[in-house]
């Protein structure tokens, strides 16, 4: 079955291959590429439960990336999921307090983005060859903290590519920032903007949609692509770990094949939870999608009212990767629940861009019945870390804690005891100050390095290699700019006058 892709904003019959969609990242009309139809798993759950992560990755990705040969896909997978992960299983499933935490932080940058951004460079360079691209690929990315480092690590010194990452200068954790600004690689460029993540994301999207800039790039031998989850090449690899989690539950005897599970996903840009929704579309028996937001609770309000409204105060929280008011990947869900109507989707997105808000129809709201959305306050987030540690000794980071706090609300409101997987999206070591504050109280007198040592003791986990490497890493990237100067900064680095 050949799976084709189309833009969420293109009402014509035009479709593209998966490799072309990966190469472009964002469609010319500003839309996101989505599969025209969803394939179905062609292996049984029992078969999948006996497979390695790499084997499951192939079985999932071959369904979506149908113009890649088996040899090409297996090459990409084997080079992505290797010893750079600190557990042989690539992801890990840990049970604590009758809940399953899917640990997605065992990669080189200790966050879930590693699962997609370890393979994207291989998918992208393969896609470039398949589409006879001669230009250098310039990866242009905005990050709220984790995507940036994972993308930089994935693309560093990859032949035929350059990567530019914009991040909010005062909107990421100290560890997240240091991970980015110490990145090696002659083809890497990191810029702190004077603004928040939404400003960075809007600036990047604007550059993608600028045809004059695209022509200038082409004249100089460059073309843009994206490492954000707007790129379908980012989203498909994320589907894999939900299939892996279900397969491991079956293998471990926690559930039987065919039993339903719930998933709880802390999310800001909506990509990670959308990947679980895609996993259901290909056959995974997921009952409820529990959408967990922090104080920037634009998604909670959307699922509760049907109105998306970004016109609100922006908060900097202890879970910075979720400090987002414009959830880009929600567009893919909007497209599905309005019956794949590109005109409607485009109108909603134009309204969001112009007025900062849109309201879906009642019939569309009915399509959201599988979702449960709540948010966790800062106090609830730290409380979730503290309570889980006191009860079980298991330590989670602030983003995972948002998920745990919201899942608790779900249990209290519904009484549903369906086995539930919480996506554990980052290592607690990435947010040591907040985590240790939750566990110990006031730790303001301790340095970041001292807190990391303390966290290692209380969690009984060794410091991850990614953290150890940071301690003496020199700062390599010092560029900052205003939002209005993002394009100028890009052109200057690329040598375009």
Tab-separated table of C-alpha atoms in Angstrom:
chain	number	residue	atom	x	y	z
A	1	UNK	CA	0.000	0.000	0.000
A	2	UNK	CA	1.552	3.270	-1.178
A	3	UNK	CA	0.960	5.997	1.419
A	4	UNK	CA	0.869	9.496	-0.047
A	5	UNK	CA	0.862	12.807	1.782
A	6	UNK	CA	-0.952	16.075	1.308
A	7	UNK	CA	-0.989	19.479	2.950
A	8	UNK	CA	-3.619	20.241	5.582
A	9	UNK	CA	-4.322	23.488	3.692
A	10	UNK	CA	-4.417	22.249	0.091
A	11	UNK	CA	-7.883	21.333	-1.206
A	12	UNK	CA	-6.576	20.023	-4.541
A	13	UNK	CA	-5.852	16.370	-5.276
A	14	UNK	CA	-2.103	17.032	-5.202
A	15	UNK	CA	-0.166	14.490	-3.143
A	16	UNK	CA	3.529	13.874	-2.530
A	17	UNK	CA	5.700	10.964	-1.465
A	18	UNK	CA	6.873	10.512	2.102
A	19	UNK	CA	10.465	11.368	1.154
A	20	UNK	CA	9.347	14.631	-0.479
A	21	UNK	CA	7.239	15.536	2.587
A	22	UNK	CA	10.239	14.903	4.868
A	23	UNK	CA	12.493	16.958	2.640
A	24	UNK	CA	10.119	19.928	2.537
A	25	UNK	CA	9.201	19.848	6.235
A	26	UNK	CA	6.435	22.418	5.750
A	27	UNK	CA	4.243	22.671	2.644
A	28	UNK	CA	4.538	25.772	0.457
A	29	UNK	CA	1.039	26.873	1.516
A	30	UNK	CA	2.027	26.767	5.204
A	31	UNK	CA	0.178	23.527	5.867
A	32	UNK	CA	1.490	20.373	7.498
A	33	UNK	CA	1.861	17.128	5.593
A	34	UNK	CA	-0.523	14.346	6.653
A	35	UNK	CA	-1.076	10.842	5.261
A	36	UNK	CA	-3.983	10.668	2.829
A	37	UNK	CA	-4.990	7.422	4.569
A	38	UNK	CA	-3.696	5.453	7.527
A	39	UNK	CA	-2.028	2.085	7.038
A	40	UNK	CA	-2.600	-0.764	9.490
A	41	UNK	CA	-0.105	-2.817	11.442
A	42	UNK	CA	0.544	-6.018	9.503
A	43	UNK	CA	2.176	-7.836	12.407
A	44	UNK	CA	0.228	-9.163	15.388
A	45	UNK	CA	0.804	-7.734	18.855
A	46	UNK	CA	2.173	-11.130	19.880
A	47	UNK	CA	4.727	-10.926	17.072
A	48	UNK	CA	5.644	-7.352	17.985
A	49	UNK	CA	6.090	-8.305	21.641
A	50	UNK	CA	8.995	-10.567	20.680
A	51	UNK	CA	10.776	-7.846	18.690
A	52	UNK	CA	13.501	-5.375	19.601
A	53	UNK	CA	12.898	-1.632	19.469
A	54	UNK	CA	14.735	-1.491	16.148
A	55	UNK	CA	12.578	-4.252	14.678
A	56	UNK	CA	9.376	-2.547	15.854
A	57	UNK	CA	10.663	0.716	14.384
A	58	UNK	CA	10.971	-0.942	10.995
A	59	UNK	CA	7.488	-2.488	11.179
A	60	UNK	CA	5.929	0.902	11.984
A	61	UNK	CA	7.989	3.136	9.712
A	62	UNK	CA	7.657	0.898	6.648
A	63	UNK	CA	3.891	1.513	6.818
A	64	UNK	CA	4.240	5.298	6.604
A	65	UNK	CA	7.422	5.739	4.557
A	66	UNK	CA	6.492	3.591	1.596
A	67	UNK	CA	8.867	5.092	-0.961
A	68	UNK	CA	11.887	4.141	1.176
A	69	UNK	CA	13.309	0.730	0.332
A	70	UNK	CA	13.722	-1.881	3.049
A	71	UNK	CA	17.482	-1.478	2.776
A	72	UNK	CA	17.260	2.317	3.158
A	73	UNK	CA	14.933	2.137	6.167
A	74	UNK	CA	16.936	-0.531	7.963
A	75	UNK	CA	20.103	1.488	7.382
A	76	UNK	CA	18.498	4.602	8.903
A	77	UNK	CA	17.144	2.655	11.881
A	78	UNK	CA	20.345	0.765	12.669
A	79	UNK	CA	22.424	3.943	12.610
A	80	UNK	CA	19.925	5.900	14.713
A	81	UNK	CA	19.141	3.430	17.489
A	82	UNK	CA	22.541	2.216	18.572
A	83	UNK	CA	24.986	2.669	21.447
A	84	UNK	CA	24.171	6.387	21.712
A	85	UNK	CA	21.250	5.218	23.881
A	86	UNK	CA	22.296	4.152	27.379
A	87	UNK	CA	19.918	1.168	27.575
A	88	UNK	CA	19.887	-1.691	25.082
A	89	UNK	CA	16.092	-1.505	24.857
A	90	UNK	CA	16.358	2.153	23.602
A	91	UNK	CA	13.272	3.070	25.664
A	92	UNK	CA	12.368	1.630	29.073
A	93	UNK	CA	9.066	0.906	30.789
A	94	UNK	CA	9.041	1.350	34.584
A	95	UNK	CA	6.089	0.629	36.846
A	96	UNK	CA	5.617	2.977	39.795
A	97	UNK	CA	2.461	3.463	41.855
A	98	UNK	CA	0.379	1.252	39.513
A	99	UNK	CA	1.289	3.393	36.506
A	100	UNK	CA	3.703	2.666	33.678
A	101	UNK	CA	6.279	5.344	32.918
A	102	UNK	CA	7.626	5.106	29.387
A	103	UNK	CA	11.186	6.400	29.824
A	104	UNK	CA	12.085	8.224	26.633
A	105	UNK	CA	15.207	9.929	27.973
A	106	UNK	CA	17.938	7.365	27.419
A	107	UNK	CA	19.397	9.051	24.334
A	108	UNK	CA	22.360	11.360	24.058
A	109	UNK	CA	20.413	14.513	25.034
A	110	UNK	CA	18.277	12.831	27.746
A	111	UNK	CA	14.890	13.807	26.306
A	112	UNK	CA	12.212	12.131	24.189
A	113	UNK	CA	13.174	14.148	21.121
A	114	UNK	CA	16.191	11.842	20.721
A	115	UNK	CA	13.934	9.067	19.436
A	116	UNK	CA	12.945	11.089	16.387
A	117	UNK	CA	15.966	13.326	15.969
A	118	UNK	CA	18.465	10.481	15.986
A	119	UNK	CA	16.900	9.109	12.828
A	120	UNK	CA	15.733	12.291	11.070
A	121	UNK	CA	19.202	13.175	9.653
A	122	UNK	CA	19.367	9.743	8.017
A	123	UNK	CA	15.801	9.980	6.692
A	124	UNK	CA	16.446	13.486	5.408
A	125	UNK	CA	19.726	12.795	3.629
A	126	UNK	CA	18.205	9.644	2.105
A	127	UNK	CA	15.194	11.705	1.004
A	128	UNK	CA	17.512	14.296	-0.575
A	129	UNK	CA	19.223	11.606	-2.666
A	130	UNK	CA	15.892	10.110	-3.700
A	131	UNK	CA	14.674	13.511	-4.886
A	132	UNK	CA	17.936	14.458	-6.655
A	133	UNK	CA	18.550	17.475	-4.413
A	134	UNK	CA	21.855	19.234	-5.047
A	135	UNK	CA	21.444	22.136	-2.593
A	136	UNK	CA	22.712	22.068	0.959
A	137	UNK	CA	19.835	21.375	3.349
A	138	UNK	CA	19.500	24.079	5.995
A	139	UNK	CA	17.621	22.753	9.016
A	140	UNK	CA	15.754	25.713	10.505
A	141	UNK	CA	14.305	24.996	13.928
A	142	UNK	CA	12.673	26.731	16.882
A	143	UNK	CA	12.934	25.032	20.253
A	144	UNK	CA	11.340	25.347	23.661
A	145	UNK	CA	14.289	23.458	25.096
A	146	UNK	CA	14.665	19.848	24.016
A	147	UNK	CA	14.229	19.770	20.234
A	148	UNK	CA	17.147	22.136	19.782
A	149	UNK	CA	19.830	20.029	21.399
A	150	UNK	CA	18.495	16.768	19.984
A	151	UNK	CA	18.432	18.235	16.474
A	152	UNK	CA	21.897	19.765	16.868
A	153	UNK	CA	23.320	16.463	18.084
A	154	UNK	CA	21.650	14.575	15.245
A	155	UNK	CA	22.777	16.891	12.439
A	156	UNK	CA	26.209	17.947	13.720
A	157	UNK	CA	28.744	17.458	10.901
A	158	UNK	CA	26.241	15.557	8.721
A	159	UNK	CA	27.465	16.109	5.178
A	160	UNK	CA	25.250	18.276	2.989
A	161	UNK	CA	23.430	19.912	5.900
A	162	UNK	CA	23.567	22.972	8.121
A	163	UNK	CA	21.409	23.507	11.212
A	164	UNK	CA	20.194	26.731	12.810
A	165	UNK	CA	18.369	26.618	16.145
A	166	UNK	CA	16.501	29.547	17.700
A	167	UNK	CA	15.567	29.339	21.397
A	168	UNK	CA	14.062	31.806	23.916
A	169	UNK	CA	17.089	33.254	25.699
A	170	UNK	CA	15.457	33.302	29.148
A	171	UNK	CA	12.922	30.533	28.596
A	172	UNK	CA	14.851	27.250	28.970
A	173	UNK	CA	16.543	25.524	31.897
A	174	UNK	CA	20.266	26.104	32.579
A	175	UNK	CA	21.059	22.546	31.501
A	176	UNK	CA	19.000	22.869	28.316
A	177	UNK	CA	20.755	26.110	27.399
A	178	UNK	CA	24.221	24.797	28.110
A	179	UNK	CA	23.509	21.673	26.057
A	180	UNK	CA	22.792	23.882	23.058
A	181	UNK	CA	25.438	26.582	23.374
A	182	UNK	CA	28.238	24.029	23.833
A	183	UNK	CA	27.268	22.042	20.727
A	184	UNK	CA	30.169	21.039	18.503
A	185	UNK	CA	30.026	20.885	14.715
A	186	UNK	CA	31.085	23.332	12.005
A	187	UNK	CA	27.602	23.194	10.506
A	188	UNK	CA	25.749	24.167	13.733
A	189	UNK	CA	24.475	27.619	14.739
A	190	UNK	CA	22.537	28.448	17.914
A	191	UNK	CA	20.774	31.764	18.510
A	192	UNK	CA	19.052	33.008	21.670
A	193	UNK	CA	16.146	35.298	20.765
A	194	UNK	CA	14.752	38.079	22.925
A	195	UNK	CA	11.270	36.599	23.135
A	196	UNK	CA	9.436	33.366	23.942
A	197	UNK	CA	9.090	30.077	22.073
A	198	UNK	CA	5.984	31.184	20.196
A	199	UNK	CA	7.956	34.164	18.876
A	200	UNK	CA	10.726	31.816	17.719
A	201	UNK	CA	8.277	29.374	16.133
A	202	UNK	CA	6.360	32.151	14.366
A	203	UNK	CA	9.629	33.606	13.027
A	204	UNK	CA	10.726	30.242	11.694
A	205	UNK	CA	7.353	29.588	10.022
A	206	UNK	CA	7.494	33.036	8.451
A	207	UNK	CA	10.867	32.250	6.889
A	208	UNK	CA	9.561	28.913	5.580
A	209	UNK	CA	6.671	30.703	3.909
A	210	UNK	CA	8.764	33.511	2.360
A	211	UNK	CA	9.108	32.721	-1.351
A	212	UNK	CA	11.559	35.559	-1.966
A	213	UNK	CA	13.829	34.183	0.758
A	214	UNK	CA	13.452	30.692	-0.714
A	215	UNK	CA	14.620	32.011	-4.101
A	216	UNK	CA	17.598	33.761	-2.484
A	217	UNK	CA	18.558	30.540	-0.742
A	218	UNK	CA	18.272	28.544	-3.949
A	219	UNK	CA	20.476	31.044	-5.812
A	220	UNK	CA	23.121	30.477	-3.134
A	221	UNK	CA	22.828	26.678	-3.111
A	222	UNK	CA	20.638	26.236	-0.023
A	223	UNK	CA	17.108	25.122	0.835
A	224	UNK	CA	15.238	24.971	4.135
A	225	UNK	CA	13.900	21.907	5.888
A	226	UNK	CA	12.641	21.435	9.429
A	227	UNK	CA	13.533	19.318	12.441
A	228	UNK	CA	10.469	20.438	14.395
A	229	UNK	CA	7.552	18.055	14.789
A	230	UNK	CA	5.845	19.901	11.936
A	231	UNK	CA	8.047	17.579	9.824
A	232	UNK	CA	6.325	14.241	9.262
A	233	UNK	CA	9.779	12.658	9.522
A	234	UNK	CA	9.774	13.711	13.171
A	235	UNK	CA	6.281	12.456	13.890
A	236	UNK	CA	6.456	8.952	12.404
A	237	UNK	CA	9.398	7.807	14.588
A	238	UNK	CA	7.436	8.963	17.644
A	239	UNK	CA	4.609	6.573	16.771
A	240	UNK	CA	7.115	3.760	17.254
A	241	UNK	CA	7.572	4.078	21.004
A	242	UNK	CA	3.857	3.835	21.743
A	243	UNK	CA	3.724	0.555	19.813
A	244	UNK	CA	6.864	-0.516	21.687
A	245	UNK	CA	5.277	0.332	25.063
A	246	UNK	CA	2.164	-1.705	24.313
A	247	UNK	CA	4.262	-4.621	23.057
A	248	UNK	CA	6.337	-4.546	26.267
A	249	UNK	CA	3.199	-4.543	28.440
A	250	UNK	CA	2.109	-7.699	26.645
A	251	UNK	CA	5.568	-9.276	26.827
A	252	UNK	CA	5.786	-8.575	30.565
A	253	UNK	CA	2.370	-10.082	31.226
A	254	UNK	CA	0.895	-6.769	32.422
A	255	UNK	CA	-1.890	-6.921	29.815
A	256	UNK	CA	-3.099	-9.322	27.144
A	257	UNK	CA	-2.944	-8.586	23.429
A	258	UNK	CA	-6.049	-6.605	22.513
A	259	UNK	CA	-6.575	-5.113	25.979
A	260	UNK	CA	-7.132	-1.376	25.940
A	261	UNK	CA	-4.733	1.089	27.538
A	262	UNK	CA	-4.762	4.823	28.157
A	263	UNK	CA	-1.854	7.143	27.450
A	264	UNK	CA	-1.004	10.325	29.324
A	265	UNK	CA	1.225	12.763	27.491
A	266	UNK	CA	2.624	16.056	28.791
A	267	UNK	CA	2.515	18.257	25.722
A	268	UNK	CA	2.836	21.813	24.486
A	269	UNK	CA	3.234	21.633	20.715
A	270	UNK	CA	0.869	18.609	20.520
A	271	UNK	CA	3.294	16.463	18.520
A	272	UNK	CA	3.970	13.761	21.107
A	273	UNK	CA	0.311	13.114	21.915
A	274	UNK	CA	-0.568	13.264	18.216
A	275	UNK	CA	1.939	10.444	17.655
A	276	UNK	CA	-0.024	8.292	20.121
A	277	UNK	CA	-3.229	9.198	18.251
A	278	UNK	CA	-1.582	8.077	15.006
A	279	UNK	CA	-0.591	4.849	16.776
A	280	UNK	CA	-4.273	4.190	17.431
A	281	UNK	CA	-5.129	4.863	13.791
A	282	UNK	CA	-2.765	2.078	12.700
A	283	UNK	CA	-4.286	-0.417	15.132
A	284	UNK	CA	-3.021	0.110	18.692
A	285	UNK	CA	-5.902	-0.335	21.186
A	286	UNK	CA	-5.725	3.000	23.025
A	287	UNK	CA	-8.913	4.074	24.786
A	288	UNK	CA	-8.176	7.573	26.128
A	289	UNK	CA	-5.622	10.228	25.310
A	290	UNK	CA	-4.961	12.242	28.462
A	291	UNK	CA	-3.572	15.597	27.372
A	292	UNK	CA	-1.527	17.178	30.152
A	293	UNK	CA	-0.672	20.890	30.070
A	294	UNK	CA	1.168	23.160	32.467
A	295	UNK	CA	0.060	26.665	33.488
A	296	UNK	CA	0.066	27.633	29.796
A	297	UNK	CA	-3.189	25.746	29.488
A	298	UNK	CA	-4.342	26.748	26.018
A	299	UNK	CA	-4.919	23.094	25.048
A	300	UNK	CA	-6.959	22.373	28.182
A	301	UNK	CA	-9.268	25.268	27.347
A	302	UNK	CA	-9.528	24.169	23.723
A	303	UNK	CA	-10.627	20.641	24.578
A	304	UNK	CA	-13.043	22.015	27.182
A	305	UNK	CA	-14.676	24.720	25.085
A	306	UNK	CA	-13.883	24.112	21.410
A	307	UNK	CA	-12.220	27.533	21.229
A	308	UNK	CA	-8.479	27.872	20.722
A	309	UNK	CA	-7.330	31.235	22.069
A	310	UNK	CA	-3.691	32.172	22.311
A	311	UNK	CA	-4.547	35.686	23.518
A	312	UNK	CA	-3.508	35.167	27.120
A	313	UNK	CA	-0.631	35.699	29.471
A	314	UNK	CA	2.469	33.614	28.732
A	315	UNK	CA	4.026	31.906	31.745
A	316	UNK	CA	7.594	30.688	32.192
A	317	UNK	CA	7.302	27.495	34.229
A	318	UNK	CA	9.415	24.685	35.639
A	319	UNK	CA	8.398	22.610	32.579
A	320	UNK	CA	9.746	24.962	29.891
A	321	UNK	CA	9.444	22.587	26.943
A	322	UNK	CA	5.676	22.984	27.349
A	323	UNK	CA	5.675	26.774	27.619
A	324	UNK	CA	3.821	27.169	24.330
A	325	UNK	CA	0.641	29.008	23.323
A	326	UNK	CA	0.560	28.018	19.633
A	327	UNK	CA	0.413	24.219	19.377
A	328	UNK	CA	1.450	23.647	15.781
A	329	UNK	CA	0.628	19.954	15.535
A	330	UNK	CA	-2.961	20.500	16.606
A	331	UNK	CA	-3.556	21.501	12.979
A	332	UNK	CA	-3.163	17.857	11.962
A	333	UNK	CA	-5.905	16.814	14.399
A	334	UNK	CA	-8.146	19.692	13.302
A	335	UNK	CA	-7.772	18.484	9.718
A	336	UNK	CA	-8.888	14.976	10.665
A	337	UNK	CA	-11.896	15.943	12.801
A	338	UNK	CA	-13.251	18.329	10.153
A	339	UNK	CA	-13.360	15.477	7.650
A	340	UNK	CA	-10.019	16.232	5.979
A	341	UNK	CA	-11.433	19.539	4.763
A	342	UNK	CA	-8.398	21.632	3.780
A	343	UNK	CA	-10.460	24.788	3.199
A	344	UNK	CA	-11.880	24.662	6.717
A	345	UNK	CA	-8.486	23.919	8.208
A	346	UNK	CA	-6.898	26.802	6.328
A	347	UNK	CA	-9.617	29.177	7.521
A	348	UNK	CA	-9.083	28.137	11.147
A	349	UNK	CA	-5.335	28.672	10.858
A	350	UNK	CA	-5.778	32.049	9.154
A	351	UNK	CA	-8.052	33.096	11.995
A	352	UNK	CA	-5.446	31.955	14.513
A	353	UNK	CA	-2.751	33.940	12.719
A	354	UNK	CA	-4.906	37.071	12.323
A	355	UNK	CA	-6.931	37.153	15.547
A	356	UNK	CA	-5.180	34.601	17.746
A	357	UNK	CA	-8.273	32.451	18.060
A	358	UNK	CA	-10.719	30.118	16.319
A	359	UNK	CA	-13.730	28.029	17.349
A	360	UNK	CA	-14.494	24.600	15.931
A	361	UNK	CA	-18.011	23.311	15.200
A	362	UNK	CA	-20.058	21.083	17.507
A	363	UNK	CA	-19.669	18.153	15.126
A	364	UNK	CA	-15.903	18.603	15.246
A	365	UNK	CA	-15.986	18.710	19.040
A	366	UNK	CA	-17.637	15.286	18.956
A	367	UNK	CA	-14.466	14.047	17.278
A	368	UNK	CA	-12.491	14.964	20.393
A	369	UNK	CA	-14.336	12.554	22.689
A	370	UNK	CA	-11.280	10.306	23.040
A	371	UNK	CA	-9.318	13.143	24.649
A	372	UNK	CA	-9.289	14.205	28.295
A	373	UNK	CA	-7.450	17.467	28.946
A	374	UNK	CA	-6.445	19.143	32.196
A	375	UNK	CA	-3.508	21.203	33.422
A	376	UNK	CA	-1.241	21.139	36.453
A	377	UNK	CA	-0.217	24.224	38.407
A	378	UNK	CA	3.382	24.723	39.501
A	379	UNK	CA	2.434	23.552	42.992
A	380	UNK	CA	0.728	20.434	41.637
A	381	UNK	CA	3.717	19.680	39.414
A	382	UNK	CA	6.235	19.811	42.272
A	383	UNK	CA	3.768	17.939	44.477
A	384	UNK	CA	3.590	15.097	41.961
A	385	UNK	CA	7.398	14.733	42.032
A	386	UNK	CA	7.453	14.796	45.837
A	387	UNK	CA	4.568	12.387	46.360
A	388	UNK	CA	5.788	9.791	43.867
A	389	UNK	CA	9.282	9.899	45.377
A	390	UNK	CA	7.984	9.578	48.942
A	391	UNK	CA	5.724	6.687	47.985
A	392	UNK	CA	7.999	4.718	45.658
A	393	UNK	CA	11.479	6.253	45.551
A	394	UNK	CA	11.042	6.855	41.814
A	395	UNK	CA	12.107	10.296	40.573
A	396	UNK	CA	10.526	12.044	37.588
A	397	UNK	CA	11.227	15.353	35.885
A	398	UNK	CA	8.914	18.351	35.831
A	399	UNK	CA	7.305	17.568	32.467
A	400	UNK	CA	6.568	13.968	33.422
A	401	UNK	CA	5.225	15.344	36.697
A	402	UNK	CA	2.696	17.446	34.798
A	403	UNK	CA	1.542	14.188	33.220
A	404	UNK	CA	1.392	12.407	36.578
A	405	UNK	CA	-0.579	15.256	38.186
A	406	UNK	CA	-3.093	15.372	35.341
A	407	UNK	CA	-3.438	11.582	35.309
A	408	UNK	CA	-4.291	11.750	39.022
A	409	UNK	CA	-7.058	14.230	38.164
A	410	UNK	CA	-8.321	11.867	35.474
A	411	UNK	CA	-8.472	8.943	37.932
A	412	UNK	CA	-10.237	11.064	40.544
A	413	UNK	CA	-12.795	12.429	38.076
A	414	UNK	CA	-13.565	9.223	36.179
A	415	UNK	CA	-12.622	6.304	38.427
A	416	UNK	CA	-11.166	4.664	35.306
A	417	UNK	CA	-8.506	2.100	36.203
A	418	UNK	CA	-7.507	1.119	32.668
A	419	UNK	CA	-3.740	0.430	32.565
A	420	UNK	CA	-2.084	3.719	31.709
A	421	UNK	CA	1.258	4.648	30.186
A	422	UNK	CA	2.665	8.084	31.031
A	423	UNK	CA	5.183	9.422	28.543
A	424	UNK	CA	8.250	10.299	30.619
A	425	UNK	CA	9.709	12.882	28.329
A	426	UNK	CA	12.933	14.009	30.015
A	427	UNK	CA	15.495	12.955	32.573
A	428	UNK	CA	15.119	14.552	36.012
A	429	UNK	CA	18.800	15.511	35.690
A	430	UNK	CA	17.826	18.044	33.057
A	431	UNK	CA	15.799	19.961	35.637
A	432	UNK	CA	17.747	19.202	38.806
A	433	UNK	CA	16.917	22.438	40.643
A	434	UNK	CA	13.155	22.085	40.269
A	435	UNK	CA	13.230	18.352	41.023
A	436	UNK	CA	15.358	18.766	44.145
A	437	UNK	CA	13.174	21.668	45.294
A	438	UNK	CA	10.196	19.329	45.082
A	439	UNK	CA	11.968	16.594	47.033
A	440	UNK	CA	14.012	18.574	49.577
A	441	UNK	CA	12.464	22.043	49.780
A	442	UNK	CA	14.595	25.183	49.585
A	443	UNK	CA	17.818	24.391	47.686
A	444	UNK	CA	18.635	27.937	46.612
A	445	UNK	CA	22.046	27.839	48.316
A	446	UNK	CA	23.269	24.981	46.122
A	447	UNK	CA	24.857	25.266	42.683
A	448	UNK	CA	23.491	23.452	39.639
A	449	UNK	CA	26.344	20.918	39.794
A	450	UNK	CA	25.771	20.275	43.505
A	451	UNK	CA	22.086	19.669	42.840
A	452	UNK	CA	22.924	17.170	40.113
A	453	UNK	CA	25.111	15.275	42.586
A	454	UNK	CA	22.312	15.346	45.189
A	455	UNK	CA	19.811	14.095	42.612
A	456	UNK	CA	22.094	11.199	41.738
A	457	UNK	CA	22.102	10.187	45.402
A	458	UNK	CA	18.357	10.430	46.035
A	459	UNK	CA	17.381	8.769	42.747
A	460	UNK	CA	20.097	6.104	43.008
A	461	UNK	CA	20.889	6.723	39.359
A	462	UNK	CA	24.245	7.558	37.866
A	463	UNK	CA	24.543	10.940	36.233
A	464	UNK	CA	23.823	10.537	32.499
A	465	UNK	CA	26.814	10.936	30.160
A	466	UNK	CA	25.102	13.980	28.629
A	467	UNK	CA	25.238	15.774	31.993
A	468	UNK	CA	28.806	14.719	32.772
A	469	UNK	CA	30.002	16.057	29.407
A	470	UNK	CA	28.465	19.465	30.140
A	471	UNK	CA	30.480	20.149	33.274
A	472	UNK	CA	33.603	21.314	31.448
A	473	UNK	CA	32.235	21.954	27.965
A	474	UNK	CA	33.237	25.341	26.498
A	475	UNK	CA	30.607	27.798	25.260
A	476	UNK	CA	30.685	27.812	21.443
A	477	UNK	CA	27.538	29.767	20.547
A	478	UNK	CA	26.963	33.278	21.907
A	479	UNK	CA	24.724	34.877	19.259
A	480	UNK	CA	21.534	36.632	20.368
A	481	UNK	CA	19.019	38.615	18.323
A	482	UNK	CA	15.640	40.303	18.399
A	483	UNK	CA	12.716	38.477	16.826
A	484	UNK	CA	12.664	41.033	14.002
A	485	UNK	CA	16.262	40.163	13.110
A	486	UNK	CA	15.889	36.368	12.789
A	487	UNK	CA	15.983	36.329	8.967
A	488	UNK	CA	18.934	38.730	8.864
A	489	UNK	CA	20.794	36.510	11.340
A	490	UNK	CA	20.193	33.426	9.195
A	491	UNK	CA	21.359	35.115	5.998
A	492	UNK	CA	24.459	36.515	7.687
A	493	UNK	CA	25.521	33.072	8.939
A	494	UNK	CA	24.898	31.521	5.515
A	495	UNK	CA	26.901	34.299	3.845
A	496	UNK	CA	23.929	35.638	1.866
A	497	UNK	CA	24.051	39.409	1.351
